[in-house]
Every structure is written in C-alpha cells, then in structure tokens.
XYZ file of C-alpha atoms in Angstrom:
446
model
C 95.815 43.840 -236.789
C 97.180 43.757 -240.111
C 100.099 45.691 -241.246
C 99.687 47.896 -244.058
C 103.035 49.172 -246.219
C 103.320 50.751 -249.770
C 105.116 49.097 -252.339
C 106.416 51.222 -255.893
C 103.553 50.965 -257.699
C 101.969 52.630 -254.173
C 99.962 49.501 -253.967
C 98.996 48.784 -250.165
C 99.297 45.176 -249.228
C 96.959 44.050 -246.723
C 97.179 40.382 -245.087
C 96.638 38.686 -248.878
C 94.992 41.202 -250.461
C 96.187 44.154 -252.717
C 94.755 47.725 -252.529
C 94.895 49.677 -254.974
C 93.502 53.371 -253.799
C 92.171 55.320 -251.252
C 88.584 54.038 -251.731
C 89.174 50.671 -252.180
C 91.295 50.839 -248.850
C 87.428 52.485 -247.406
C 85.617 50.008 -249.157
C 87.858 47.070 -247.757
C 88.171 47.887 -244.093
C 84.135 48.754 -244.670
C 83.740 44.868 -245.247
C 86.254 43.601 -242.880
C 84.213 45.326 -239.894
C 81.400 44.152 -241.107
C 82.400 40.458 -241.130
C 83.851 41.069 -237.781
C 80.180 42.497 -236.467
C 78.608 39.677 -237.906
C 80.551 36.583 -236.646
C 80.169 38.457 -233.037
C 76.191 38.421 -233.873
C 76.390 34.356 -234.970
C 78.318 33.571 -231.956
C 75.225 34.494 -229.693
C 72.931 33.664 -232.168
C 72.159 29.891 -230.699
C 72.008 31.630 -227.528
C 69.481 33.986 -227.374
C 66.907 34.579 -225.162
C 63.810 35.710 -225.738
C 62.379 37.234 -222.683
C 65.740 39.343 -222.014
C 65.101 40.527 -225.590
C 62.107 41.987 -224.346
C 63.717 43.364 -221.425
C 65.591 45.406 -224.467
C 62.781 46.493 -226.011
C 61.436 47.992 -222.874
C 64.540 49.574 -221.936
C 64.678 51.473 -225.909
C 60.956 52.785 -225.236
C 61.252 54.188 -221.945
C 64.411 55.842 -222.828
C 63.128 58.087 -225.811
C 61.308 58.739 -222.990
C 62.869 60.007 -220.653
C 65.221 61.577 -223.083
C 62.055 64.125 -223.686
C 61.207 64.231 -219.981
C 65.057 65.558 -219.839
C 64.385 67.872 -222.506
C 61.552 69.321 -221.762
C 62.625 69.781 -217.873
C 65.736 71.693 -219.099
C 63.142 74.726 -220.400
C 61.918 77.398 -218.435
C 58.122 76.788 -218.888
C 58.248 73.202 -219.613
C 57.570 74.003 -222.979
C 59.468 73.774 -226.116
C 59.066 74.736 -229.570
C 58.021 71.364 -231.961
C 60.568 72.450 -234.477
C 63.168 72.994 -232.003
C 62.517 68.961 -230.857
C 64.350 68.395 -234.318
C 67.435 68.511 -233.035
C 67.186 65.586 -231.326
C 66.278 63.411 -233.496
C 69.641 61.452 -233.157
C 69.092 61.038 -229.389
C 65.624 59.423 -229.734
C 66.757 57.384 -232.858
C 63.782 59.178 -234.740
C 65.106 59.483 -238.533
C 63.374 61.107 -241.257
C 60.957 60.969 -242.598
C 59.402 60.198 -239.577
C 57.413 62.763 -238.147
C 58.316 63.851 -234.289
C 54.444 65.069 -233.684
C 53.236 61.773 -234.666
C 55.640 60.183 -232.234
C 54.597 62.329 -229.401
C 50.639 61.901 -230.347
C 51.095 58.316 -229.777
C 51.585 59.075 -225.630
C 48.958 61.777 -225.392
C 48.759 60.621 -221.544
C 52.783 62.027 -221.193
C 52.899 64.633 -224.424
C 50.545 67.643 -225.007
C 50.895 69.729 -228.483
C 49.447 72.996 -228.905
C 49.411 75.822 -231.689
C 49.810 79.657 -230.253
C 48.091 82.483 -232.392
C 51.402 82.330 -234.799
C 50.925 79.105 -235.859
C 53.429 77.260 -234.255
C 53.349 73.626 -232.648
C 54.406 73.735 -228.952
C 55.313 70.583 -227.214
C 54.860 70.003 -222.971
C 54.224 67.147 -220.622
C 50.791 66.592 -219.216
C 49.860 66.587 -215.804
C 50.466 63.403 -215.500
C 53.861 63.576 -216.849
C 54.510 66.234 -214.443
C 53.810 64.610 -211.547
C 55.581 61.134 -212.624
C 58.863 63.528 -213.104
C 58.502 65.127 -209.939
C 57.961 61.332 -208.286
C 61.234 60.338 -210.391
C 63.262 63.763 -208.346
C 62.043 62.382 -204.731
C 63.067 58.453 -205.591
C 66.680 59.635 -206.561
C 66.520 62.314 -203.890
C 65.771 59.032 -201.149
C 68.272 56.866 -202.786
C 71.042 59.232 -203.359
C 73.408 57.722 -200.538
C 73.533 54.516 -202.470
C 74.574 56.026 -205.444
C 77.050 58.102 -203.581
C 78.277 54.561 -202.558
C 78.411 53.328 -205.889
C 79.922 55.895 -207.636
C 82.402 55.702 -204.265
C 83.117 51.489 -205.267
C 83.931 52.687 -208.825
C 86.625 55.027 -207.721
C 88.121 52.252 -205.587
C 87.687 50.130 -208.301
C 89.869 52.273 -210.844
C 93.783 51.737 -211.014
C 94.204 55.268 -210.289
C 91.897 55.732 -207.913
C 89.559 58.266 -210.639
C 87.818 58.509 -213.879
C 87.115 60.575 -215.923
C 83.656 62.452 -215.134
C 82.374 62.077 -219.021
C 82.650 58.308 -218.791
C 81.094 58.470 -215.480
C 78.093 60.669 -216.840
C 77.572 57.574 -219.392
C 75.907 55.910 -215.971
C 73.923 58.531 -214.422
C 70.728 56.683 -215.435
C 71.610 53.650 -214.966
C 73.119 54.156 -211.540
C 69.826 56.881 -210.389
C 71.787 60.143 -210.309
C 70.167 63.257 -211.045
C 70.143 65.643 -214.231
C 72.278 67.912 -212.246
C 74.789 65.061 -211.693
C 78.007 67.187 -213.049
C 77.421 70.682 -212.356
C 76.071 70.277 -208.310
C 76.001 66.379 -207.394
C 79.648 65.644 -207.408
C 80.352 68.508 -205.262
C 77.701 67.458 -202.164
C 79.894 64.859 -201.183
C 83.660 65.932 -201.016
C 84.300 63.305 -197.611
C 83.866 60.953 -200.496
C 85.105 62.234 -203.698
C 85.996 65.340 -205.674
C 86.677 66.909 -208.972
C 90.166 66.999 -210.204
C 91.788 68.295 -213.521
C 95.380 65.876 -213.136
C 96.304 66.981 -216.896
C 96.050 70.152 -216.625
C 97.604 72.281 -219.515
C 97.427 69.332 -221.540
C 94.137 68.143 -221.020
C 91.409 70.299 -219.642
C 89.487 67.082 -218.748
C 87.603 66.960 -215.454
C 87.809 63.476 -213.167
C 86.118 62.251 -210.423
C 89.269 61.402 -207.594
C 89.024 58.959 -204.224
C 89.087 60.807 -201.607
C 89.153 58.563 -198.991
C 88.923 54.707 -198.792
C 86.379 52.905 -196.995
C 87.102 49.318 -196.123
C 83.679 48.579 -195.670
C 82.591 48.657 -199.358
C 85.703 47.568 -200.611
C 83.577 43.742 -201.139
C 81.713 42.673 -203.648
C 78.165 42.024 -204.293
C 79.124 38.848 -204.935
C 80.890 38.167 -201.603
C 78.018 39.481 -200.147
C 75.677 36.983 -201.682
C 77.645 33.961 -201.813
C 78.795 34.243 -197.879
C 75.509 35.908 -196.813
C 76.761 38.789 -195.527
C 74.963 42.294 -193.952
C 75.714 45.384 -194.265
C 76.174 45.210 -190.759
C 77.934 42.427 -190.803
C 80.792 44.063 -192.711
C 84.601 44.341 -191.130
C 85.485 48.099 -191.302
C 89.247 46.843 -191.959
C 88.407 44.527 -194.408
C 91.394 44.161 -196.970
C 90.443 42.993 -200.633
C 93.041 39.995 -201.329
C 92.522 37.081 -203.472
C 88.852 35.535 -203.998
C 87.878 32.164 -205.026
C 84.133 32.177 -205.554
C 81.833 30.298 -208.030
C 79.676 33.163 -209.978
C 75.566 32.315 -210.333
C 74.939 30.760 -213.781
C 72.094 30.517 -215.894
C 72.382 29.181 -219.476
C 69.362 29.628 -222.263
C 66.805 26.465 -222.004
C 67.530 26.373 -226.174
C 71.562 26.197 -225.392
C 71.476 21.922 -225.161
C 75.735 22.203 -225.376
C 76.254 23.082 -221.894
C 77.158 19.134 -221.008
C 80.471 19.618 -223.579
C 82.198 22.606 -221.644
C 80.929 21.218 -217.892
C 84.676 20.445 -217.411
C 86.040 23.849 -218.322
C 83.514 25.822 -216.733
C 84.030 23.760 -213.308
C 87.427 24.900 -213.811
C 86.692 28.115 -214.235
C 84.547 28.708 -211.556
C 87.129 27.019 -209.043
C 89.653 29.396 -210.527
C 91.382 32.016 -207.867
C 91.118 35.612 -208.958
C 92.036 38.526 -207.481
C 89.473 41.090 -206.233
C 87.994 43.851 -208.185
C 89.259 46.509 -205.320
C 92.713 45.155 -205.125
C 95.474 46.730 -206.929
C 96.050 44.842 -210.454
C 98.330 46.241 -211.725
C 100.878 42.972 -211.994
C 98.646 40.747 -213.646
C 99.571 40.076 -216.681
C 96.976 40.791 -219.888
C 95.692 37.604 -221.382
C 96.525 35.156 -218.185
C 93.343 32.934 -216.870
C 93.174 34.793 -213.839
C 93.188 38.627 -215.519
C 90.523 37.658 -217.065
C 88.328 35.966 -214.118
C 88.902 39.483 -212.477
C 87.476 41.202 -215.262
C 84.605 38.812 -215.484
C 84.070 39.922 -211.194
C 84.584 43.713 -212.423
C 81.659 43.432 -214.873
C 79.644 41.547 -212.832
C 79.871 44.477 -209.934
C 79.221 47.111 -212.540
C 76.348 45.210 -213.772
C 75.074 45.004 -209.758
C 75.318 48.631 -209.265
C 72.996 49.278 -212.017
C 69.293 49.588 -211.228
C 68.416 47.446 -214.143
C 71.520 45.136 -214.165
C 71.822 45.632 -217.904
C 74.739 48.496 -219.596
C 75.345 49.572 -223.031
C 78.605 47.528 -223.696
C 80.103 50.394 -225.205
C 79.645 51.671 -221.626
C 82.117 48.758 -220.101
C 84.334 49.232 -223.553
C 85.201 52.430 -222.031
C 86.498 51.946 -218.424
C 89.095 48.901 -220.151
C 91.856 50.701 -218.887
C 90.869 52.233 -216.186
C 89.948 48.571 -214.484
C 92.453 46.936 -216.339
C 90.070 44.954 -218.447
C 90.830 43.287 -221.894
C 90.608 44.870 -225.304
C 88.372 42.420 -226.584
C 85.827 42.943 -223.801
C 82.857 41.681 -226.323
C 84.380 38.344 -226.460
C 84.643 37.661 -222.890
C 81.042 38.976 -222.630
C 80.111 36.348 -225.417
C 82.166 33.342 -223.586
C 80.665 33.559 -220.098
C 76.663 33.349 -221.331
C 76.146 31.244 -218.227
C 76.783 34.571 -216.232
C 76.163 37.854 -218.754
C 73.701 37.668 -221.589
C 74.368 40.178 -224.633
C 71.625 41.339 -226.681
C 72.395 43.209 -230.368
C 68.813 44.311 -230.918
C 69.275 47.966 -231.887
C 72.351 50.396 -233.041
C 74.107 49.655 -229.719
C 74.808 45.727 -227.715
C 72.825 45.366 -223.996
C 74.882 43.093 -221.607
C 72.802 41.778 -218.654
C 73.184 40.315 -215.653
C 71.512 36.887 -216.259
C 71.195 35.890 -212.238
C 69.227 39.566 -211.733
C 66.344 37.894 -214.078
C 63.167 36.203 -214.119
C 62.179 35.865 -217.758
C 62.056 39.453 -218.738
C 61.172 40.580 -215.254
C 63.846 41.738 -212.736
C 63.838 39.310 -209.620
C 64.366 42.664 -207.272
C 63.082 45.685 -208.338
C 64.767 49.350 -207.615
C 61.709 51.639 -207.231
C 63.305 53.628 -210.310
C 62.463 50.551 -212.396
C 58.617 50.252 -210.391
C 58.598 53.981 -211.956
C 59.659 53.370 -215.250
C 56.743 50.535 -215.722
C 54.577 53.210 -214.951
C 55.577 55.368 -217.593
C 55.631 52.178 -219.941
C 51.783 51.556 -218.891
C 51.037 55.223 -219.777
C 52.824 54.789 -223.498
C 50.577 54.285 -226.363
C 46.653 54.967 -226.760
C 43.398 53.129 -227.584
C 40.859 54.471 -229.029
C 40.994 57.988 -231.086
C 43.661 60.183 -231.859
C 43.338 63.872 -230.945
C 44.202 66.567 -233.626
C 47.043 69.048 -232.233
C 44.781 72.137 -230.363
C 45.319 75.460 -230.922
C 45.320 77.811 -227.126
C 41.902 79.463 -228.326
C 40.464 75.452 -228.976
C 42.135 74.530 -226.108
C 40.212 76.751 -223.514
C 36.861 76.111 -225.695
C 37.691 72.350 -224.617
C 38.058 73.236 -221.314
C 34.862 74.189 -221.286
C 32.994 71.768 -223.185
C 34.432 69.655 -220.546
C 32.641 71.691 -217.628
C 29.381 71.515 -219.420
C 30.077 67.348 -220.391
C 30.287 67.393 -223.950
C 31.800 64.699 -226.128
C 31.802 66.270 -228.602
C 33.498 63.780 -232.002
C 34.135 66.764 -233.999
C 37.412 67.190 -231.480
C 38.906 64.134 -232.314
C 40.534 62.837 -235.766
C 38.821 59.555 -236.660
C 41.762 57.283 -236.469
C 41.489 54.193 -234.616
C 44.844 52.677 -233.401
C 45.355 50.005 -231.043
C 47.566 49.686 -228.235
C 50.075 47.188 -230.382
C 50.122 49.422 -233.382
C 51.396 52.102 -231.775
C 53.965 50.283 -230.034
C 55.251 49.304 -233.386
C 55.403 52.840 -234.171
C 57.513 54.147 -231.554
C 59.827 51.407 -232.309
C 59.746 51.534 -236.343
C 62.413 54.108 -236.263
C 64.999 52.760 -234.493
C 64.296 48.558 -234.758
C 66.822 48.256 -237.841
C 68.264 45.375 -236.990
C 65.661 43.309 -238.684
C 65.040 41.460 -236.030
C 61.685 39.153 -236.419
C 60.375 39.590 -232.982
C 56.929 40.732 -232.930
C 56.379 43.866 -230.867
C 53.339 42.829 -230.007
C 54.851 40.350 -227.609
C 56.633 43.446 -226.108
C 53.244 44.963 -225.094
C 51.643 41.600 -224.074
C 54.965 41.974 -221.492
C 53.654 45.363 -220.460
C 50.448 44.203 -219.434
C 51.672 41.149 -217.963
C-alpha cells in the first residue's frame, strides 16, 4: 500500500502523485480501486466460460427467490403487505424505479397479489409455492446430518478450532441449513459443537467452538476421490499430516496457452502441502506450499457446498481463520485449471470447475433438483393477470366452478417466457455484460 504523509503546504503525497484536499484524496483512491477491479476483470477475461456463466445467472434468479420464500415464511399468515416488500429492495437487487409488483407478476405460478377492502396490495405464495417450501423443510430436514458434518470439518478446519457464527450464517444456503440455523440448529448438536462468546466484555460476538474431534472426517474430499476411499473405509485414528496430491483440472476450450505453463503447473501439482485439518500455524505467508494449502482449503469449502460455487467475498472472510492469503482473488484467478471465477453481477462467483458439466452440475444435491423446479415455475406465457381484489377473487373462484374464461379477467399483455426472464434480471445485470438471457432460459428448458 502506499504511504501517505503531509508536507507544509498540507499537501498529501501519494506514490508520485500530489493531493491536494480531502476530495481529491476521495476522488483518487475512487480511481485507483477502480483500476484495481478492472485489471482483476481482464485477467479472466480470455478465460471465461460461457456455460458456468449461465450457471450464474441461474444461481441470481433463484435467489431473489428464495429471498421472498424467506420473507414471506417469516409472517404469521404468509402474507405481507406490498409496501412493506420495499424494504428489501437491496436484498433482491430490485432498484428504483422498478416496480416490486411487476417483479412478482412475472411468477404468478410462486406469487399471488391481492387488494383487501382498504385498498392495499397484499403479497403471498401460491399453492404451489407452498408446497415447494414445505418440500425444501423435509430435504434439509433428511440431509441435516451432513451438514452437521460439514459445519463439524469447518471447525476442524479453523486455527482456533471456531468461527464466528455471522460468517458461518454467510453459508447456510449454500451448505442446506435451515432458516432457524442460529437461534435452534446450532444448539441440536452440542456432541459436536456449541456456542461460545470467547471475548466476552469486549466483544459480545457469538462463535461456533469444536467440541470434539473426529478423526474420521478429518480427510478431504479430495483424498477421498483421488484414493477412492468409503466412508466406510475411513481409519477412525486417521491423523492429517502432509499430502501430496494432484487436484482435477479443467481449463476453458478458448484458453489455447495452457502448453506455456505445462511445466509450472506439473510442478505445482507434484508440490507437497500440508493438509487443510492440520495445524498451520508455522507456515510461513507467501511460501509455495502456504499457498497449495489454501488452494486444498478452497477446494473443500467449495465441496461442501451443494452447488460447488461461493460468493468470494464469502472465502475473503474466513482468511484468517484458515490461514489463507490476503490476496485470495489472485490465487482464485491463477489456478483456472481448478476454480473458475465469474464477475457477472455486484458480487464475484468462484466454482468448482471439476463439479461441472457445461452449466450442469455432474452430481446433483436434491436441494439443487429443487431449485430447477422453482426455476421451471419462474416466468409466464401467455397473459398477465391484473392484481385481484378479495371480493374479485371469490367471484373468480366461482367463475371457475361454473368454467368460465372469461378475458375480461386478464390484462391483454402478451409476454413470452424470454422477456420476462430479462425482466427479472434487468435490475440487477449491471455489469454490462453482452450475454443474451435468452440463452439462460434455453438452459432452463434444456
């Protein structure tokens, strides 16, 4: 980093540069970061790949979402208040002027709006929706011991054997643990783990502590694959030591440089490193083989994960508590044979490249089987239906005993299927990326 100091004239010198005020100072480190951000973007640039860019796409749909689901789950009917929806606009990435009704009358399958006798636009989740949330409880209900494990590795994974339970909460999606994953989940499994407040005066922060260590899960997915290994298989007093294993790589079929770096990245992958569970706390920062262990961290993170994909600012956070570098992006960026970072959207993706087929994961958890299904269910063809008032609603209800069709219930607006999809994304694509959503939804029908 650059030092700063202030001369007489209470000038601020800056590498070569002179700053002259407050503002300019803003204005300055303004452009620095962004020239930083943007040589990040160009070093990827000749290595993107499409399909996983769809994968992204995907993933930023189905998490507005799911976001609502979470919402509207959190009210006592089911039911909220439109207006009160405008609160979280930040969450969905829905800006003004963009209208939150139109965005929720382009899933009328998931979303139902109604006005009561006041006037005012109610929001819930149809049947449909209802039952697809209540499908989404049981499949984290039945997989909830191998999140318990996973949220288990992590511990054993962390130099001091905890982390903090906000960082953790970052990965309750991604790892399948329910809404209710602070206030009740953490305390169902004390054997395993428990909450601890270490700082206490000082910092009222709650953490997640080891309780106890099991040997069992103290290797890596990778050790599993690479030797074949069963759960059953396992030694119960296995003792994580030094590893020498080649990771699974899978370059871009636009990346035609591979042939220049063969000899570094056969070096690399013969390279000795030291587990991910082992203590590491004498390596030394910046040495080859701190960072082939932080490469094996991030690839076990990226395994536990039901999509193999994180936010990176997700991995940014846990640098010190697995002893990972600073510039964690740039290690990301250098092993593209093994991780692939998208920058579509406000936030970097990093996948696992190995867990991929195209834009289709090679196994599939059933949380991502039920997330296509919500995908399938997002968007309409045909006409749009105006937002019902309670009284029109029950006439409907009727109308629907007797058979009618009637058209006077519908606004004559014909969308299709691809329109809307570029809807739902218009708010929140502002990276100005060129690809066509339309290739997104082809995906969904795929």
């Amino acid at each position: 980093m650059a030092r700063l100091r202030l001369n007489s004239n209470y000038r601020i010198f800056l590498g070569n540069d002179f700053i002259h005020d407050y503002y300019t100072l803003l204005s300055y480190v303004q452009c620095r970061w962004m020239t930083s951000s943007k040589r990040v973007q160009d070093r990827s640039k000749s290595k993107r790949v499409h399909d996983l860019e769809i994968a992204t796409e995907k993933h930023k749909v189905i998490s507005k979402i799911q976001y609502l689901f979470e919402v509207l789950k959190g009210e006592p009917e089911n039911i909220i208040p439109l207006r009160n929806l405008d609160q979280h606009r930040k969450q969905i990435n829905l800006p003004k002027p963009n209208k939150i009704s139109d965005f929720l009358r382009k899933s009328p399958k998931l979303f139902e709006l109604y006005k009561d006798v006041r006037g005012v636009v109610w929001c819930g989740m149809t049947e449909k929706a209802e039952e697809l949330v209540k499908e989404e409880e049981e499949i984290i209900e039945k997989h909830g011991e191998k999140a318990v494990e996973y949220v288990t590795r992590m511990l054993m994974m962390a130099v001091d054997k905890r982390l903090p339970l906000d960082k953790i909460a970052h990965f309750r999606r991604d790892l399948g643990l329910p809404m209710d994953f602070r206030k009740q989940w953490v305390h169902n499994y004390p054997e395993n783990f428990r909450v601890v407040q270490p700082f206490k005066p000082y910092d009222e922060g709650e953490y997640l502590e080891l309780v106890s260590w099991n040997s069992s899960w103290a290797i890596t997915e990778l050790e599993k694959t690479v030797l074949g290994l069963k759960e059953e298989q396992i030694d119960n007093e296995h003792v994580p030591e030094l590893l020498k294993l080649a990771f699974p790589l899978k370059f871009p079929s636009s990346y035609k440089k591979v042939y220049r770096y063969g000899g570094k990245i056969e070096h690399f992958q013969k390279r000795e490193y030291l587990s991910p569970y082992a203590d590491a706390r004498g390596l030394k920062a910046g040495s080859l083989e701190f960072d082939k262990r932080a490469v094996a961290v991030m690839h076990e993170l990226l395994s536990f994960t039901i999509e193999k994909r994180l936010v990176t600012d997700y991995l940014t956070h846990f640098r010190r508590e697995f002893v990972m570098p600073q510039k964690l992006m740039r290690l990301l960026l250098k092993h593209f044979g093994i991780f692939y970072v998208s920058e579509r959207g406000k936030r970097f993706s990093v996948f696992l490249n190995e867990a991929y087929d195209g834009s289709e994961l090679i196994e599939k958890h059933p949380l991502v089987v039920w997330k296509e299904k919500i995908l399938s269910l997002v968007g309409y063809r045909g006409k749009k239906k105006k937002i019902e008032s309670f009284e029109d609603h029950s006439d409907m209800e009727d109308k629907t005993l007797l058979g009618s069709d009637s058209e006077d219930d519908h606004v004559q607006l014909e969308l299709g299927r691809d329109e809307t999809m570029h809807s739902l994304e218009s708010a929140s694509a502002t990276d100005g990326s060129e690809m066509e959503i339309e290739e997104v939804c082809r995906a969904y029908n795929d």
